[in-house]
mmCIF file of C-alpha atoms in Angstrom:
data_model
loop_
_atom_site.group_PDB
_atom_site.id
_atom_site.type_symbol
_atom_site.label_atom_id
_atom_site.label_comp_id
_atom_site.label_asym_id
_atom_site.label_seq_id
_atom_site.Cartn_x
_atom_site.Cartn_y
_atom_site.Cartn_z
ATOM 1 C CA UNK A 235 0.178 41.798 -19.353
ATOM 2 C CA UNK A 236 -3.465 42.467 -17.605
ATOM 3 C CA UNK A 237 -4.170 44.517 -20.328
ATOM 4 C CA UNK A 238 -3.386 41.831 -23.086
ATOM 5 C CA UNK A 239 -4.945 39.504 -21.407
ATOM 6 C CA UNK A 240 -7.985 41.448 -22.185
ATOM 7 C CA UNK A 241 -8.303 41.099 -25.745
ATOM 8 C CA UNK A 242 -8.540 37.339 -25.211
ATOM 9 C CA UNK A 243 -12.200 35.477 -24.362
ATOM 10 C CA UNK A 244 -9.832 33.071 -22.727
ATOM 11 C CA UNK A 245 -11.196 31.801 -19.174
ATOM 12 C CA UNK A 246 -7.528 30.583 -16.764
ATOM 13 C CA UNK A 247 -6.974 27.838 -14.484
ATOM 14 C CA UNK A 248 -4.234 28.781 -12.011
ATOM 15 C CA UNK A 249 -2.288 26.161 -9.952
ATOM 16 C CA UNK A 250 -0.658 26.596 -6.716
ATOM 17 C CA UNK A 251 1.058 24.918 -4.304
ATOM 18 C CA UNK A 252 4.897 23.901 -2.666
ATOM 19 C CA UNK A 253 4.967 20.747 -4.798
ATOM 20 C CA UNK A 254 4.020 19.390 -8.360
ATOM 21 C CA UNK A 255 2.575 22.541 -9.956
ATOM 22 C CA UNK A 256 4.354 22.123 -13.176
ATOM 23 C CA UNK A 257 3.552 18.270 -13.587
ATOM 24 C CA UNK A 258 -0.316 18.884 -12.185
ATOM 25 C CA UNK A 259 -0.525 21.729 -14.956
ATOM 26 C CA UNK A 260 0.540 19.450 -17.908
ATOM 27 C CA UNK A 261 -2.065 17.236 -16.580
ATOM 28 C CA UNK A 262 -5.213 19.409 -16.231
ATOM 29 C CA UNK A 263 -3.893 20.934 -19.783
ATOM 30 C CA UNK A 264 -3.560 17.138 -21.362
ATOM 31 C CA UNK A 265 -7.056 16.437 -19.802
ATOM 32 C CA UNK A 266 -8.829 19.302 -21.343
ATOM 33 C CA UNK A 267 -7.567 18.771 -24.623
ATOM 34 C CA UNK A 268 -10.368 16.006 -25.328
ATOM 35 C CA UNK A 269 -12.759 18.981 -24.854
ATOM 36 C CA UNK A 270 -11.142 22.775 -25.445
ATOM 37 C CA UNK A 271 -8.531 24.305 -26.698
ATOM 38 C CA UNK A 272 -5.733 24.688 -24.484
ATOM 39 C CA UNK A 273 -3.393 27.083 -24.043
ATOM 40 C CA UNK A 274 -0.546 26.555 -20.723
ATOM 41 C CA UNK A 275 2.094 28.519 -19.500
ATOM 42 C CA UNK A 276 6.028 27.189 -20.939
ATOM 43 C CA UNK A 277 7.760 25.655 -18.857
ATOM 44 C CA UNK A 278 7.321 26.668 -15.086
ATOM 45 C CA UNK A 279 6.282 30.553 -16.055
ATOM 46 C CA UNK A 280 4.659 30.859 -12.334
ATOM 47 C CA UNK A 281 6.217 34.552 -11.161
ATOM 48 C CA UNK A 282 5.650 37.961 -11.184
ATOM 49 C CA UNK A 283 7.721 37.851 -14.605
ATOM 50 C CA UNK A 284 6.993 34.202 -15.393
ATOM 51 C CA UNK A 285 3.132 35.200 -15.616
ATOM 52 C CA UNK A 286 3.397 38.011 -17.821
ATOM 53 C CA UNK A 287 6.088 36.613 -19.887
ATOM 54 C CA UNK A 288 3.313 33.860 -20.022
ATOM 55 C CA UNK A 289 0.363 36.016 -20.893
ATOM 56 C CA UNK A 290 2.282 38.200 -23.588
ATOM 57 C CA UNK A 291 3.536 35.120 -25.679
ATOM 58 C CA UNK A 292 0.162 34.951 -26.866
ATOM 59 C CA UNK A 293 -0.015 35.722 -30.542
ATOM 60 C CA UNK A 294 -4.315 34.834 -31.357
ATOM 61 C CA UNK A 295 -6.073 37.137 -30.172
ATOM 62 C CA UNK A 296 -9.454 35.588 -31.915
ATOM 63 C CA UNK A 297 -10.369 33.340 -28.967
ATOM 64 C CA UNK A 298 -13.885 32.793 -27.789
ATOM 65 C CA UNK A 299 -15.159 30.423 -24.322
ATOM 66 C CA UNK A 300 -13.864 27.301 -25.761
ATOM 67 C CA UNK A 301 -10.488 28.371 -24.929
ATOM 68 C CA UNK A 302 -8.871 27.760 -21.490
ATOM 69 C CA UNK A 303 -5.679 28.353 -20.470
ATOM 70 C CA UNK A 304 -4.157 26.653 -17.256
ATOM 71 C CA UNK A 305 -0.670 28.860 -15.510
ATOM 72 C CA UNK A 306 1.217 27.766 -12.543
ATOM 73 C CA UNK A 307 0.929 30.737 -9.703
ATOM 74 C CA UNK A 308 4.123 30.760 -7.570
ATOM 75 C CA UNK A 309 5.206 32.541 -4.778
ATOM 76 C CA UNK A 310 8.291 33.586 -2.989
ATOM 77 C CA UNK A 311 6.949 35.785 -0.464
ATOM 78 C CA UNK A 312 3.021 37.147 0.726
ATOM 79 C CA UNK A 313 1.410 39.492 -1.384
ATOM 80 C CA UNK A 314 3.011 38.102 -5.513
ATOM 81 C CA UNK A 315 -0.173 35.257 -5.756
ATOM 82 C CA UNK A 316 -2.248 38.441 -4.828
ATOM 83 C CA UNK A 317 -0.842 40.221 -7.603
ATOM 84 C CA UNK A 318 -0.963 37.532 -9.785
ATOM 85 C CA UNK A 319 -4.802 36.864 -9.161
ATOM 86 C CA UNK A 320 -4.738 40.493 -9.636
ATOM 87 C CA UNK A 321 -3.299 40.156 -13.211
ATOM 88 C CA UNK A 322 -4.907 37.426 -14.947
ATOM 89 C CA UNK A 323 -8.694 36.886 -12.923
ATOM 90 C CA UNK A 324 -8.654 33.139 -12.916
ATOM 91 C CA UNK A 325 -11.900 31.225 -12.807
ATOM 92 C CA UNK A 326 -10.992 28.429 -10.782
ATOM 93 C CA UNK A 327 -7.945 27.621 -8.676
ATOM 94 C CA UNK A 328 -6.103 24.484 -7.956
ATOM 95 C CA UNK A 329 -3.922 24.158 -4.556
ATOM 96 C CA UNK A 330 -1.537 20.936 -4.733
ATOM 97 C CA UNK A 331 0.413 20.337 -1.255
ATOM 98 C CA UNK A 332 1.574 22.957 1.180
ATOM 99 C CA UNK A 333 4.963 22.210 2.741
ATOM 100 C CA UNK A 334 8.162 23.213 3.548
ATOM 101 C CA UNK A 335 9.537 25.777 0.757
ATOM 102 C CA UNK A 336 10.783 29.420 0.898
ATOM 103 C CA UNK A 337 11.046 29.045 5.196
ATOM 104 C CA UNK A 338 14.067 31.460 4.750
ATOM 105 C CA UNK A 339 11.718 33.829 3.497
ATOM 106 C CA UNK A 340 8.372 32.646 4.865
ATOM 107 C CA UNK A 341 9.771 31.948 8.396
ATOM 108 C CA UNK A 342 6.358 29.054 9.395
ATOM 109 C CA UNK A 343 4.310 27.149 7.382
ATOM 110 C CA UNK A 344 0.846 28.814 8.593
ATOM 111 C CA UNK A 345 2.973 31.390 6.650
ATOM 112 C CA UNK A 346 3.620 29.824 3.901
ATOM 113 C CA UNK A 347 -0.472 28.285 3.526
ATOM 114 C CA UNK A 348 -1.633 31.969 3.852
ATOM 115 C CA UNK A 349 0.453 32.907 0.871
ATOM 116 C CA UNK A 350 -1.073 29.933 -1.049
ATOM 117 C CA UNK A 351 -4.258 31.000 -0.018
ATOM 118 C CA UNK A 352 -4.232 34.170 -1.506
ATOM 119 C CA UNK A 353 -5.206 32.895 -4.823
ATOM 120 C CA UNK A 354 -8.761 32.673 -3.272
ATOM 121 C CA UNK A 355 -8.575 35.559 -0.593
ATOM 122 C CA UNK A 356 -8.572 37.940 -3.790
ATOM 123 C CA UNK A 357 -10.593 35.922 -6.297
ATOM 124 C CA UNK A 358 -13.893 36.696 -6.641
ATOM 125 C CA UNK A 359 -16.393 34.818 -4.650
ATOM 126 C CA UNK A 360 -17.815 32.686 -7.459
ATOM 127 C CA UNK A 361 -14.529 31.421 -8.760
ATOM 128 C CA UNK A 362 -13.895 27.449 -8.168
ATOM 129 C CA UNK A 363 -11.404 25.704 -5.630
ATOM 130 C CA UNK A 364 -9.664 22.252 -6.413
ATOM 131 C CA UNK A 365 -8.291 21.228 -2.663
ATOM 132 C CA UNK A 366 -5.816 18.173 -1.633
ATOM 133 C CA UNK A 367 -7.781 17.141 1.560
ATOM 134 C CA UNK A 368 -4.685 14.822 2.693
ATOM 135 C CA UNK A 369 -2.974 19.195 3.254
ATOM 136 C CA UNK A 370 -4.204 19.665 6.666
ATOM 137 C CA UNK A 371 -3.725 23.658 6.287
ATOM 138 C CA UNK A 372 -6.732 23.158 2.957
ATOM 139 C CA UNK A 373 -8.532 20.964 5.323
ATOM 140 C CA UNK A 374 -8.993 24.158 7.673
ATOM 141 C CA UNK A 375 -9.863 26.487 4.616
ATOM 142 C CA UNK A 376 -12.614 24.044 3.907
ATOM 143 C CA UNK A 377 -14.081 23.999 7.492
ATOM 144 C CA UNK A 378 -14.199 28.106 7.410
ATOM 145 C CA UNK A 379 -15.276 29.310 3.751
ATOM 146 C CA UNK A 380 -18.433 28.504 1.546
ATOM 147 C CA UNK A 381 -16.571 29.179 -1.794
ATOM 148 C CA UNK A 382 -17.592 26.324 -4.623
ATOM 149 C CA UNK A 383 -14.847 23.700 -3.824
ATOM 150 C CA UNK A 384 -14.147 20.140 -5.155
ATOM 151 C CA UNK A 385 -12.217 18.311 -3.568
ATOM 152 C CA UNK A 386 -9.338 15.208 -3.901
ATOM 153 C CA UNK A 387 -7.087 13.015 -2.225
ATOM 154 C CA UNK A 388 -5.541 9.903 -1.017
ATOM 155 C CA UNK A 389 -7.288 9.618 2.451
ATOM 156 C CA UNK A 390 -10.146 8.181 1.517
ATOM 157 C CA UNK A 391 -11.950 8.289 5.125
ATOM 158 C CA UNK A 392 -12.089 12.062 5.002
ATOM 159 C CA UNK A 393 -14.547 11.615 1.675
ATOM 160 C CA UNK A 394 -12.974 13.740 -1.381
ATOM 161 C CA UNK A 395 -15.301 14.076 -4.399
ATOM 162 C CA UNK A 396 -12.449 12.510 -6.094
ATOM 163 C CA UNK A 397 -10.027 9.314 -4.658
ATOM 164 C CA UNK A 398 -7.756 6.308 -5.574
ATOM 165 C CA UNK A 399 -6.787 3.045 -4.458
ATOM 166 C CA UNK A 400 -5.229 0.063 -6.271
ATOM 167 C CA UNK A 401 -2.233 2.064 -7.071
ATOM 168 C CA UNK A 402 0.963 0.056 -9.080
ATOM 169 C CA UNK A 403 4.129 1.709 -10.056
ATOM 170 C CA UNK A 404 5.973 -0.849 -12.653
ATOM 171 C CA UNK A 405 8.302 0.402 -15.800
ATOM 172 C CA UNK A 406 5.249 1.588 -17.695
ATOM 173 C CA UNK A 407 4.105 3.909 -15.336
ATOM 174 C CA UNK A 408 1.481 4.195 -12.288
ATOM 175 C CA UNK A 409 -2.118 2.331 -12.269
ATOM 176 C CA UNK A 410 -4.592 3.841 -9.884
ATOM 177 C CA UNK A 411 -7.944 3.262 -9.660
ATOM 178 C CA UNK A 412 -10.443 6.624 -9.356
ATOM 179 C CA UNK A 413 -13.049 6.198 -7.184
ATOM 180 C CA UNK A 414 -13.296 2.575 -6.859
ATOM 181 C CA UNK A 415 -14.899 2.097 -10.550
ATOM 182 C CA UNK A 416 -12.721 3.655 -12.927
ATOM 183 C CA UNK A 417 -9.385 2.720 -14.285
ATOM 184 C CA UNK A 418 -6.656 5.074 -15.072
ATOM 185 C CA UNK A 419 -2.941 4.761 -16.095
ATOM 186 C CA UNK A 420 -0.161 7.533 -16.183
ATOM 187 C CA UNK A 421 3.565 7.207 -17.939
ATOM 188 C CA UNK A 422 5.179 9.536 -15.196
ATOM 189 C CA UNK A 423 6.880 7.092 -12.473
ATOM 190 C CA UNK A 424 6.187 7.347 -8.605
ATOM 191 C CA UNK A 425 3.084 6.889 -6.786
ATOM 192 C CA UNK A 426 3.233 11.084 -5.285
ATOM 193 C CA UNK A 427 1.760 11.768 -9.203
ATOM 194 C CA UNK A 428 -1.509 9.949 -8.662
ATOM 195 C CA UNK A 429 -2.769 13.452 -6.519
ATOM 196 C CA UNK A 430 -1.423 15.430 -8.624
ATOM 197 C CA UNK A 431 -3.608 13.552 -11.605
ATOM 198 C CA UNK A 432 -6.593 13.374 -9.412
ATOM 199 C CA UNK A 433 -6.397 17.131 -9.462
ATOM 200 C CA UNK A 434 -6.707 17.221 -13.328
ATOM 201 C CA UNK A 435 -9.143 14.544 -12.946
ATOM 202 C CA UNK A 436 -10.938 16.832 -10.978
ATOM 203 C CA UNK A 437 -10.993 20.145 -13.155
ATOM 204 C CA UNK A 438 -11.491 18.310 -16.630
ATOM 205 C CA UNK A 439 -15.073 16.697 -14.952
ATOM 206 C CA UNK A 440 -16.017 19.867 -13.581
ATOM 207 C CA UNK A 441 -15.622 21.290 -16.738
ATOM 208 C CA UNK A 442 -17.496 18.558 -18.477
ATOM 209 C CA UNK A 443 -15.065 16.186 -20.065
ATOM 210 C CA UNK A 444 -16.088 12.359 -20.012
ATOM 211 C CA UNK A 445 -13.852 10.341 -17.791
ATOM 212 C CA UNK A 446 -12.599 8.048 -20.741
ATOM 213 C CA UNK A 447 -11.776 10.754 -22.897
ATOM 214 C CA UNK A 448 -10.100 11.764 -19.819
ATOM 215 C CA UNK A 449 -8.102 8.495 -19.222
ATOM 216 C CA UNK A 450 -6.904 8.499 -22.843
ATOM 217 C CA UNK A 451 -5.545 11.724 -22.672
ATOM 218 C CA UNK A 452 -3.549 11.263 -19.054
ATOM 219 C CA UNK A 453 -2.219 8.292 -20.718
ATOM 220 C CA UNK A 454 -0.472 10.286 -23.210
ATOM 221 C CA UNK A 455 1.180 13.018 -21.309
ATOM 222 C CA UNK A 456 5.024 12.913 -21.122
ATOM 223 C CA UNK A 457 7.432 14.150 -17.774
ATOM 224 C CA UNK A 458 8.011 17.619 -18.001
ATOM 225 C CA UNK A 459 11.532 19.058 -18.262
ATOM 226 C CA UNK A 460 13.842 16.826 -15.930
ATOM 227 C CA UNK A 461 10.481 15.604 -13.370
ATOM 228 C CA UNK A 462 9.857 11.904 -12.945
ATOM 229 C CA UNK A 463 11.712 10.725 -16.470
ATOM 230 C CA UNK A 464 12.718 6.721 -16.901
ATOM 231 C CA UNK A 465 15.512 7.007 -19.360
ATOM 232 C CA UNK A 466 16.731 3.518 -20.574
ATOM 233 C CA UNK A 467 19.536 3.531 -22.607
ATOM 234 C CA UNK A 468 22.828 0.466 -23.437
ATOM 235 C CA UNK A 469 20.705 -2.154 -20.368
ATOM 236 C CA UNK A 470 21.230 0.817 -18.059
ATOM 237 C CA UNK A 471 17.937 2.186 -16.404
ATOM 238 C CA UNK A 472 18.195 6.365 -15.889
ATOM 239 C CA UNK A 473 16.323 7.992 -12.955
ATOM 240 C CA UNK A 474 16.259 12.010 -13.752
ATOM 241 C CA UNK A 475 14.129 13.592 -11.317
ATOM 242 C CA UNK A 476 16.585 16.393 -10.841
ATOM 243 C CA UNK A 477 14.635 19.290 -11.122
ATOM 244 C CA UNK A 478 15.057 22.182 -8.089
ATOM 245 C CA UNK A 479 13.004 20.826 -4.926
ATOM 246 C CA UNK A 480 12.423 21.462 -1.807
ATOM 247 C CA UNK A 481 12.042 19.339 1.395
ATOM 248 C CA UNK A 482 8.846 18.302 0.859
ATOM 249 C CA UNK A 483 8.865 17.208 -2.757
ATOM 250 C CA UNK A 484 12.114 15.481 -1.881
#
């Protein structure tokens, strides 16, 4: 897989994290759209087979800097996001929430945020960190490192680059507000997406995409697989947000 990779000019954003990888991928890929061509991994392809299963269903090879391609980086114990970063050389890395997920394996959670961390521990110096400042295990990476970082959240007293308030959930979808100017509106349900789309938020300006083309294009992205879906069928209203979770997410 890390030598396929190599015949394509493609640059990768990888996303990590205990929570929302998949749904913060389709995100940062839907948000890029308006400026690059896109390619991200199926489904939740995050693993030491995931990735190269991943890299390999590539099939056009003629791709120059205008193509990006964003992959989910999951772990199960230390040392696979190492191998991973290893693999495909991302240029910028996205961290969602740390919390409570593989503890059988992983044993703490200072555990659990060093394996996360590994995505920058063995990037190179100059690649790009997206960090949730409401984690407080990211909060401590940020106090210690002087890696380019942008940064998001909720808490708006701690100052991200990139916030919301005004937030509605009604049967459309969630309303946020980025910022305090700008004006933004998802069709996933449940307020815990607005992070997650602040993190796309996040990438797609840092790589140069206009915030309305941005807002147009988060408006159009669909649930992923069985995540946050409102299925209304016969007057009955259908919750399916079924997919494998772990204490945190839940």
């Amino acid at each position: 897989a890390c030598e396929y990779r190599k015949f394509f000019a493609t640059r990768y954003v990888a996303v990590t994290g205990s929570v929302g990888k998949t749904t913060t991928k389709e995100l940062i890929a839907g948000a890029l759209l308006a400026k690059y061509r896109v390619y991200k991994s199926p489904g939740n392809f995050n693993n030491l087979i995931g990735i190269p299963l991943a890299l390999l269903a590539r099939t056009h090879p003629r791709s120059d800097k205008r193509d990006l391609a964003i992959l989910e980086f999951g772990m199960y114990t230390p040392g696979e996001i190492k191998r991973l970063v290893e693999i495909v050389e991302p240029s910028w890395g996205v961290v969602t929430r740390i919390g409570a997920a593989h503890l059988m394996q992983m044993k703490t959670m200072a555990a659990i945020a060093k394996a996360k961390r590994e995505l920058f521990d063995f990037s190179k110096p100059g690649v790009t960190a997206f960090l949730n400042l409401d984690d407080p295990h990211q909060r401590q990476w940020l106090a210690r490192w002087r890696r380019p970082t942008v940064t998001y959240g909720l808490e708006s007293e701690r100052q991200p680059d990139y916030t919301a308030d005004e937030i509605t959930v009604d049967a459309r979808g969630v309303g946020f507000r980025v910022n305090r100017r700008h004006e933004f509106r998802l069709r996933l349900s449940g307020d815990y997406n607005v992070p997650n789309a602040l993190a796309a938020i996040a990438v797609a300006r840092h790589l140069g995409v206009p915030l309305t083309a941005i807002a147009d294009r988060l408006r159009r992205v669909k649930p992923e697989g069985d995540r946050s879906r409102i299925i209304r069928k016969s007057g009955v209203t259908l919750i399916a947000d079924c997919y494998n979770a772990n204490p945190t997410s839940m």
